[in-house]
Each structure stands twice: as C-alpha cells, then as structure tokens.
Coordinates of C-alpha atoms in Angstrom, one line a residue:
M1191 CA 0.1 0.0 -0.3
A1192 CA 1.7 2.9 -0.9
T1193 CA 1.2 6.3 0.7
T1194 CA 2.2 9.9 -0.2
A1195 CA 3.6 12.3 3.3
L1196 CA 5.1 16.0 2.9
P1197 CA 8.3 16.4 4.0
T1198 CA 9.1 17.9 7.0
P1199 CA 10.7 21.7 6.3
F1200 CA 14.5 20.1 8.3
D1201 CA 14.0 17.4 4.6
Q1202 CA 13.7 20.6 2.7
Q1203 CA 16.1 22.3 3.9
R1204 CA 18.6 19.8 3.9
R1205 CA 17.4 18.8 -0.1
T1206 CA 17.7 23.2 -0.5
R1207 CA 20.8 23.8 0.6
R1208 CA 23.6 24.4 -1.4
A1209 CA 27.2 22.5 -0.2
L1210 CA 30.2 24.5 1.7
P1211 CA 33.3 23.7 0.4
G1212 CA 35.2 21.4 2.9
G1213 CA 37.2 19.7 1.7
P1214 CA 41.4 18.1 2.3
G1215 CA 41.6 20.8 -1.5
W1216 CA 39.9 23.9 0.1
W1217 CA 41.3 23.9 4.1
S1218 CA 44.5 23.2 2.3
F1219 CA 44.5 25.7 0.5
C1220 CA 43.2 28.1 3.3
A1221 CA 46.6 27.0 5.0
A1222 CA 48.4 27.9 1.7
A1223 CA 47.1 31.7 2.1
S1224 CA 47.8 32.1 5.6
L1225 CA 51.4 30.2 5.2
A1226 CA 51.5 33.4 2.4
L1227 CA 50.0 36.3 4.4
A1228 CA 53.2 35.6 6.5
S1229 CA 55.5 35.3 4.5
F1230 CA 54.6 39.0 2.8
T1231 CA 52.7 40.7 5.6
S1232 CA 53.9 44.6 6.8
L1233 CA 51.8 44.1 10.1
G1234 CA 52.5 41.7 12.9
P1235 CA 48.6 40.5 13.7
H1236 CA 48.9 39.5 10.4
R1237 CA 51.8 37.7 10.4
V1238 CA 51.1 35.9 13.9
W1239 CA 47.1 35.2 12.4
G1240 CA 49.5 34.2 9.4
A1241 CA 51.6 31.5 10.9
V1242 CA 50.1 30.1 13.9
G1243 CA 46.2 29.9 11.5
A1244 CA 48.7 27.5 8.5
L1245 CA 48.7 24.8 11.4
G1246 CA 45.1 25.3 12.2
Y1247 CA 44.4 24.8 8.4
A1248 CA 46.9 21.7 7.7
A1249 CA 45.2 20.5 10.2
A1250 CA 41.9 20.2 8.9
A1251 CA 43.4 19.5 5.5
V1252 CA 44.9 16.1 7.3
L1253 CA 41.0 15.1 9.4
A1254 CA 39.3 15.5 6.0
A1255 CA 41.3 13.8 4.1
R1256 CA 40.9 10.9 6.3
G1257 CA 38.3 10.9 5.9
R1258 CA 36.5 12.6 9.3
P1259 CA 33.2 14.1 8.9
A1260 CA 32.7 17.4 8.6
P1261 CA 31.2 18.2 12.8
A1262 CA 35.3 16.8 13.8
V1263 CA 37.1 19.6 10.5
G1264 CA 35.2 22.6 11.8
P1265 CA 36.4 22.4 14.8
A1266 CA 40.5 21.8 14.2
A1267 CA 40.1 24.3 11.3
V1268 CA 37.8 27.5 13.8
T1269 CA 40.5 26.5 16.7
G1270 CA 43.6 26.9 15.4
A1271 CA 42.7 30.4 12.8
V1272 CA 40.2 31.9 15.0
V1273 CA 40.4 29.9 19.0
L1274 CA 44.1 29.9 18.7
P1275 CA 46.1 32.9 17.4
L1276 CA 43.9 34.6 19.2
V1277 CA 44.6 34.0 22.2
V1278 CA 48.5 34.3 21.5
L1279 CA 47.7 38.5 20.2
L1280 CA 45.2 39.0 23.5
T1281 CA 48.2 37.7 25.7
L1282 CA 50.9 39.8 23.8
D1283 CA 48.2 42.7 23.2
R1284 CA 49.1 42.8 19.5
A1285 CA 46.2 43.6 17.5
Q1286 CA 45.2 44.5 14.1
L1287 CA 44.8 49.7 13.8
E1288 CA 40.4 49.6 14.0
V1289 CA 40.3 47.6 17.4
D1290 CA 42.7 50.9 19.2
V1291 CA 40.7 53.1 17.4
V1292 CA 37.1 52.2 18.5
A1293 CA 39.0 51.3 22.4
R1294 CA 39.6 55.7 22.2
S1295 CA 36.7 56.4 20.1
A1296 CA 34.5 55.2 23.4
V1297 CA 36.8 56.8 25.5
L1298 CA 35.6 60.0 23.8
L1299 CA 32.2 58.7 24.0
L1300 CA 32.3 58.6 27.8
T1301 CA 33.7 62.1 28.5
D1302 CA 33.2 64.3 25.3
G1303 CA 30.1 63.3 23.9
T1304 CA 31.7 62.8 21.1
P1305 CA 33.0 59.0 19.7
Y1306 CA 35.1 62.0 17.1
A1307 CA 38.1 63.9 18.0
A1308 CA 38.1 66.6 17.8
H1309 CA 41.4 68.0 16.0
P1310 CA 43.0 64.7 13.2
L1311 CA 46.1 65.1 12.2
I1312 CA 47.4 61.7 11.3
P1313 CA 45.3 58.6 9.8
E1314 CA 45.4 56.8 13.3
D1315 CA 43.4 59.8 15.1
F1316 CA 40.6 59.2 12.7
T1317 CA 37.6 56.8 13.8
P1318 CA 35.8 55.9 9.5
Y1319 CA 33.4 54.7 11.7
L1320 CA 29.6 55.8 12.5
P1321 CA 28.7 56.4 16.6
G1322 CA 27.2 53.7 17.5
M1323 CA 30.9 51.6 16.6
A1324 CA 31.8 53.3 20.1
A1325 CA 29.7 50.8 22.1
F1326 CA 32.2 48.0 21.5
G1327 CA 34.5 50.0 22.9
L1328 CA 33.0 51.4 26.3
P1329 CA 33.7 47.5 28.4
E1330 CA 37.2 48.3 27.9
A1331 CA 35.9 52.2 28.7
V1332 CA 34.6 51.8 31.3
A1333 CA 36.8 48.4 32.7
G1334 CA 39.7 48.6 31.4
P1335 CA 42.3 46.9 29.0
G1336 CA 41.5 43.1 29.8
P1337 CA 41.9 40.6 28.1
L1338 CA 37.6 39.8 28.2
T1339 CA 37.6 43.9 27.5
D1340 CA 39.4 44.0 24.6
P1341 CA 37.3 45.3 21.7
R1342 CA 37.5 42.7 19.0
L1343 CA 35.9 40.5 21.3
W1344 CA 32.8 41.5 21.3
M1345 CA 32.1 42.8 17.7
G1346 CA 33.3 39.3 17.1
A1347 CA 30.4 38.6 19.8
A1348 CA 28.1 39.8 17.8
F1349 CA 28.4 38.6 14.2
L1350 CA 28.5 34.9 15.5
A1351 CA 25.4 35.6 17.1
A1352 CA 23.8 37.7 14.5
F1353 CA 25.1 35.8 11.7
A1354 CA 23.8 31.8 14.3
Y1355 CA 20.5 33.3 15.0
A1356 CA 20.1 35.1 11.0
L1357 CA 20.5 31.1 9.8
P1358 CA 17.1 29.4 9.7
T1359 CA 15.7 27.2 11.6
G1360 CA 17.5 23.4 12.8
P1361 CA 20.7 22.7 12.0
R1362 CA 23.6 26.1 12.2
R1363 CA 27.1 24.3 13.3
E1364 CA 27.7 24.2 9.8
P1365 CA 28.1 26.7 8.6
L1366 CA 28.6 29.1 11.5
L1367 CA 31.6 26.5 11.4
W1368 CA 32.5 27.0 8.1
V1369 CA 32.1 30.6 7.8
A1370 CA 33.8 31.4 11.2
A1371 CA 36.9 29.2 10.0
C1372 CA 37.0 31.0 6.1
P1373 CA 40.0 33.5 5.9
L1374 CA 38.2 36.2 5.1
V1375 CA 36.5 36.2 8.3
A1376 CA 38.4 34.3 10.8
L1377 CA 41.1 37.2 10.0
P1378 CA 39.5 39.8 11.6
L1379 CA 38.5 37.6 14.7
A1380 CA 41.4 37.3 15.6
V1381 CA 42.8 40.5 14.6
G1382 CA 39.9 42.5 14.9
G1383 CA 37.8 43.6 12.8
V1384 CA 34.1 45.9 12.2
D1385 CA 33.2 45.2 9.4
L1386 CA 32.5 41.3 11.2
P1387 CA 29.5 42.4 13.0
V1388 CA 27.5 45.4 10.7
V1389 CA 27.4 42.2 8.7
G1390 CA 26.4 39.7 11.1
L1391 CA 23.2 42.6 11.7
M1392 CA 22.6 43.2 7.8
C1393 CA 21.5 39.6 7.2
L1394 CA 19.4 39.3 10.3
G1395 CA 17.9 42.1 9.6
L1396 CA 17.0 40.6 6.1
A1397 CA 16.2 37.0 7.8
E1398 CA 13.2 39.6 9.8
A1399 CA 11.7 40.9 6.1
G1400 CA 12.5 37.5 4.8
R1401 CA 10.1 36.8 7.5
G1402 CA 7.9 40.2 6.2
R1403 CA 8.6 41.6 9.8
G1404 CA 9.4 44.5 8.9
G1405 CA 10.0 46.8 12.4
R1406 CA 12.3 43.6 13.1
A1407 CA 13.7 44.3 10.4
G1408 CA 15.0 47.8 10.2
L1409 CA 16.0 48.0 13.8
W1410 CA 18.5 45.3 12.8
L1411 CA 19.0 46.9 9.7
G1412 CA 19.3 51.0 11.7
L1413 CA 21.7 49.2 14.2
A1414 CA 23.8 48.6 11.6
A1415 CA 23.3 52.0 10.0
A1416 CA 24.5 53.0 13.0
L1417 CA 27.8 51.4 12.8
K1418 CA 29.5 51.9 8.5
W1419 CA 28.0 53.2 6.2
T1420 CA 28.6 49.9 4.2
A1421 CA 25.2 49.4 5.9
W1422 CA 22.9 51.7 4.2
P1423 CA 22.5 49.9 0.8
A1424 CA 21.1 46.7 2.8
L1425 CA 17.9 49.3 4.1
P1426 CA 16.8 49.4 -0.3
V1427 CA 17.0 46.5 -0.3
A1428 CA 15.2 44.9 2.4
L1429 CA 12.2 47.0 1.9
A1430 CA 12.8 45.0 -1.3
L1431 CA 12.0 42.4 -0.4
L1432 CA 8.9 43.7 1.8
A1433 CA 7.2 44.6 -1.6
A1434 CA 7.5 40.9 -3.1
G1435 CA 5.1 40.4 -0.5
S1436 CA 1.7 39.7 -0.2
A1437 CA 0.3 42.9 -1.4
G1438 CA -2.2 44.0 1.8
D1439 CA 1.0 43.2 4.1
R1440 CA 4.0 45.1 2.4
R1441 CA 2.8 48.9 2.6
R1442 CA 2.6 48.7 5.7
A1443 CA 5.6 46.0 6.4
G1444 CA 7.6 48.0 4.4
L1445 CA 6.3 51.5 5.5
R1446 CA 7.6 49.8 9.2
C1447 CA 11.4 48.6 7.8
A1448 CA 12.6 52.4 7.1
F1449 CA 10.3 54.3 9.7
V1450 CA 12.2 52.4 12.3
A1451 CA 15.1 51.9 10.9
L1452 CA 16.2 56.0 10.7
L1453 CA 14.4 55.9 14.1
T1454 CA 17.0 53.7 15.6
A1455 CA 20.2 54.5 13.1
A1456 CA 19.2 58.2 13.3
A1457 CA 19.1 58.5 17.6
L1458 CA 22.4 56.1 18.3
V1459 CA 23.4 58.7 15.4
L1460 CA 22.7 62.8 15.8
P1461 CA 23.1 63.1 18.8
A1462 CA 27.4 62.8 17.9
A1463 CA 26.3 64.3 15.1
W1464 CA 24.7 67.2 17.0
R1465 CA 28.1 67.6 19.8
D1466 CA 30.3 68.6 16.9
P1467 CA 29.5 69.2 13.0
G1468 CA 33.1 69.3 12.1
A1469 CA 34.3 67.1 13.7
F1470 CA 31.7 64.0 12.7
H1471 CA 31.9 65.9 8.8
A1472 CA 36.4 65.3 9.1
H1473 CA 36.0 61.7 10.5
V1474 CA 32.8 60.1 9.2
I1475 CA 32.6 61.6 5.9
A1476 CA 36.4 63.3 4.6
F1477 CA 38.5 60.8 5.8
P1478 CA 36.9 58.2 4.3
L1479 CA 36.7 60.1 0.4
G1480 CA 40.7 61.3 0.7
L1481 CA 38.8 65.1 1.3
T1482 CA 41.5 65.5 4.0
D1483 CA 45.4 65.2 4.9
A1484 CA 45.6 62.8 6.1
V1485 CA 45.4 59.9 3.5
S1486 CA 43.5 56.9 4.5
S1487 CA 45.9 53.7 5.2
A1488 CA 43.5 52.0 2.6
A1489 CA 45.0 51.3 0.0
S1490 CA 44.9 47.5 -1.3
P1491 CA 45.5 47.2 -5.2
L1492 CA 41.2 47.3 -7.5
P1493 CA 40.2 48.8 -9.5
G1494 CA 38.8 52.0 -7.8
R1495 CA 42.2 52.2 -6.6
L1496 CA 44.2 51.1 -9.4
L1497 CA 42.1 53.9 -11.1
A1498 CA 42.6 56.9 -9.0
T1499 CA 46.5 56.2 -9.0
H1500 CA 47.4 55.8 -11.9
V1501 CA 44.8 57.1 -14.4
P1502 CA 45.3 60.8 -15.1
G1503 CA 41.0 61.6 -13.5
G1504 CA 41.0 58.3 -12.3
R1505 CA 39.2 58.9 -9.3
T1506 CA 35.9 60.2 -11.3
L1507 CA 36.2 57.2 -13.4
A1508 CA 35.9 55.2 -10.6
L1509 CA 33.5 57.7 -8.7
L1510 CA 32.2 57.9 -11.7
L1511 CA 31.3 53.3 -12.1
L1512 CA 30.7 53.3 -8.7
A1513 CA 27.4 55.7 -9.9
V1514 CA 26.2 53.6 -12.3
S1515 CA 27.3 49.9 -10.4
A1516 CA 24.2 51.3 -8.4
L1517 CA 22.0 53.0 -10.4
L1518 CA 22.0 49.4 -12.2
V1519 CA 21.5 47.8 -8.6
A1520 CA 18.8 50.0 -7.4
V1521 CA 16.8 49.2 -11.5
S1522 CA 17.1 45.5 -10.1
L1523 CA 15.4 45.9 -7.1
F1524 CA 13.0 48.6 -9.9
V1525 CA 12.1 45.8 -12.5
R1526 CA 12.9 42.6 -10.6
P1527 CA 12.7 42.9 -6.6
P1528 CA 14.2 39.8 -4.1
A1529 CA 10.8 37.4 -3.9
T1530 CA 13.4 35.0 -0.6
A1531 CA 15.4 36.2 1.3
P1532 CA 19.0 34.4 0.3
D1533 CA 18.0 36.7 -3.1
A1534 CA 18.3 39.6 -1.4
A1535 CA 21.7 38.4 0.9
L1536 CA 23.3 38.0 -3.4
R1537 CA 21.5 40.4 -4.8
L1538 CA 23.3 42.6 -2.0
A1539 CA 26.2 41.3 -2.5
V1540 CA 26.4 41.9 -5.4
G1541 CA 26.1 45.2 -5.0
L1542 CA 28.5 45.7 -2.7
L1543 CA 31.3 43.7 -3.8
L1544 CA 30.4 46.4 -7.8
A1545 CA 31.0 49.6 -5.4
I1546 CA 34.7 47.8 -3.4
A1547 CA 35.8 46.9 -6.0
F1548 CA 35.4 50.6 -7.4
L1549 CA 36.5 52.9 -4.0
P1550 CA 38.7 54.8 -4.3
A1551 CA 39.4 54.0 -0.5
T1552 CA 39.9 51.0 -0.8
R1553 CA 41.1 47.5 0.7
F1554 CA 40.3 43.0 -0.2
G1555 CA 39.4 42.8 3.4
Y1556 CA 35.7 44.7 2.7
L1557 CA 35.0 41.5 1.6
V1558 CA 33.3 39.8 4.1
H1559 CA 30.6 41.3 3.0
P1560 CA 29.7 39.8 0.1
L1561 CA 30.7 36.3 1.9
V1562 CA 29.1 36.5 4.9
L1563 CA 26.1 37.0 2.4
A1564 CA 26.8 35.2 -0.3
V1565 CA 27.3 32.3 2.7
W1566 CA 24.5 33.2 4.0
A1567 CA 22.2 32.7 1.2
M1568 CA 23.8 29.5 0.3
A1569 CA 23.0 28.0 4.1
R1570 CA 18.8 28.5 4.0
P1571 CA 16.4 27.3 2.0
S1572 CA 15.8 28.8 -1.9
G1573 CA 12.9 29.4 -1.0
A1574 CA 11.9 26.2 -3.9
R1575 CA 8.8 24.2 -3.4
S1576 CA 8.3 21.8 -2.1
T1577 CA 8.3 17.8 -3.8
L1578 CA 5.8 15.7 -2.4
V1579 CA 8.4 12.0 -1.4
R1580 CA 6.5 8.8 -2.2
D1581 CA 7.3 6.4 0.1
Q1582 CA 6.5 2.5 -0.6
K1583 CA 4.9 0.2 2.4
K1584 CA 3.9 -2.8 2.1
A1585 CA 0.3 -3.3 3.5
M1586 CA 0.1 -6.0 7.1
R1587 CA -1.4 -8.6 6.2

C-alpha cells in the first residue's frame, strides 16, 4: 500500500541548501593563503595569525583527507585559525589598528559626548565609523584594558550571534563553523575587524525581512546603519524584498521597516553629529573620501584604487563607475525585486562587491561583506516548492 507524505521542514532545507567547500583541497588552500599572508604582510598581528592559522588549516586538511566528518573538521579549523591566534594576540597585547580606534572612540564618547577627536592630524587620529561602533569599546572604557574587555571579542561575539540567529531553524552548526573558519572571517575575528558586526546585523535584518517582519528588520538594519556606511545599501534591498510580499501587507511592512531603521540610526548617530558637526564631517565623510590632508591606509590594489592612482582623472572615473553600478543595482531592485531572503542577500552581495571594486579608497578586507552574505544565502533554503515524497510500504498481512 502506497502512501504520500509531505517532507519535513528539515528535509526541505537539507535538499535545497547548497554545499560549502570543506574537503582537504579547500583547507589546504586556506593553509597556503595563511602562509602567504604571514610571509608577505608588514603587519605584526596579521603575521601571527597567518603562521598560527596555517597550522590549524593544515590539521583540518589532514582530518578531511582521513575521511573525518565535517563536525570534527570544522572545530579543528576554528580552533587553529581563530581561537589559538586570538589567545596569542591577546597575550601579546597585539591587535589591528581598528581595535585601538574603537577603544579610543568609546573613551571620547564617555568624556566628550562624541567619539570623534576635535582636531585629527594623522590617519591614526581618525575614526571613520559611525557613532554606534563606539559601543564595542565601552567595556574597555569602563572596566579598563584586559582580555575580556578587548573590543575585538565583543565585535566577534556580536557577529557570530547575529549570523547564527539569522540562519534558518535546524542545523546551524556547520555553516557557522565554516564561516568562522573562512580566512576572510577568521582573520578579523583574531586581529579585530569592524566589518563583522555590520554584516552580521545585515544578515539578521534580511532574515526578518524575508519573514515579513518589517519592524524587526528595521531595528537590526538601523543598528547596522549606525555602525558603518556600508550597511546603508541593505535598507533598499530589504524594502524591495518586503515589497515582493502579499499586496495587503507589503506596504505596511515596508513602512515599518523604513521608519524603525531610520529612527534607530538617527537616535544613535545624530547626537554625536550635533555635538560636533565639524568633527563628524571630517571623520566619517571627508576622511573616507580622501578629502583630508591625512590619507587613508586602505590601499589594496583593486580597480578603483588603481584608477585613482595611475590614470589621469581616474578618481572621477572610479566614482562614475561606482555610481553606474549603484544605479544598475537599484534598477534591478525596481524591475525584478528579490522574492526570497537568499535572493536579496545575493543581490546585496553583488552591489557591495561592485562598490568595493570601484571605491578609490578600499581594501581586500571589505570583501568580508559579500562573502558572508553569499554564505548566509547558501545556508538558507532556496525557496523551491515542496515536492511529494512517496514512501512505499508493504501492506500488513
């Protein structure tokens, strides 16, 4: 006697999720990339991460080659590429410059009411982040320096928590371990990186928008928008996703999302901007655009940087290409809005990838945004229709 049954949600997600690379070849590539960074970088914390992380990736490659399951390989990679270098760097009191900048901005926020120094002179004096980023330095500003108050711990914890919560219900361990072990994420987790909490909140906002929860999506996207400018493109993408919902709800959900996001961002950004408008403009607008005497150290050889440096009028050309790419993405949202949260994440990833490519002042570390968004989209169900599963059973005699 034949019976038909609908697949469970877990079965549907398992069928439609895309596989992440995790064989010995992938972990060997990560080990080689770590060694290359350790050999060629001039930054001490990056050199420590590359040397220690290569050992962790090599161990993961050996385990994968011996046929060990992913639940055993992933923790080995995370331990070697994140935990061990982080412990070493905390012991040596070494970190990426961003960690000191965030800690200093928190002290300025508590003492002066604004996270921005009044008269910045050299690149290290600038804080090119929006005021919300100072929150990750508050533990150190209040309790003093220490391993548990280090801003990178709080930034990393915020990212991992947001990314995990943004994943669909069901098995979350594998994609979380994979993204944490990926070199572009493991490096800032260990040395400190301000982009991780931003992209984690973006994933969380898109997840809520995909569920039709405009208010919650607006809250998370508003928090992300109060950290860095790079989060602002996520808002129109989320609005386009909400607009693709049912006709009765999409207008209200979109309005709730926009209102809550703008209100949240304004509540966190405007007080510091009003406190010292000149400092706010110098730190978060003029400095990132290269309009100050101090030049940003973000100088990876990406197309925008190469154009601005080596081509006459190249800065204008790079900004024109940036504007054209932004326009094309905006038109795509209007003509064909994303139907699911993974579609929205991939659309946003493409837009951010183009922006990173054409910005005159950019660096490879910014690629963590499109990477995490793409991994998050791959870890979610593709949205395909459910299919009937036929289970043949013999009739009882």
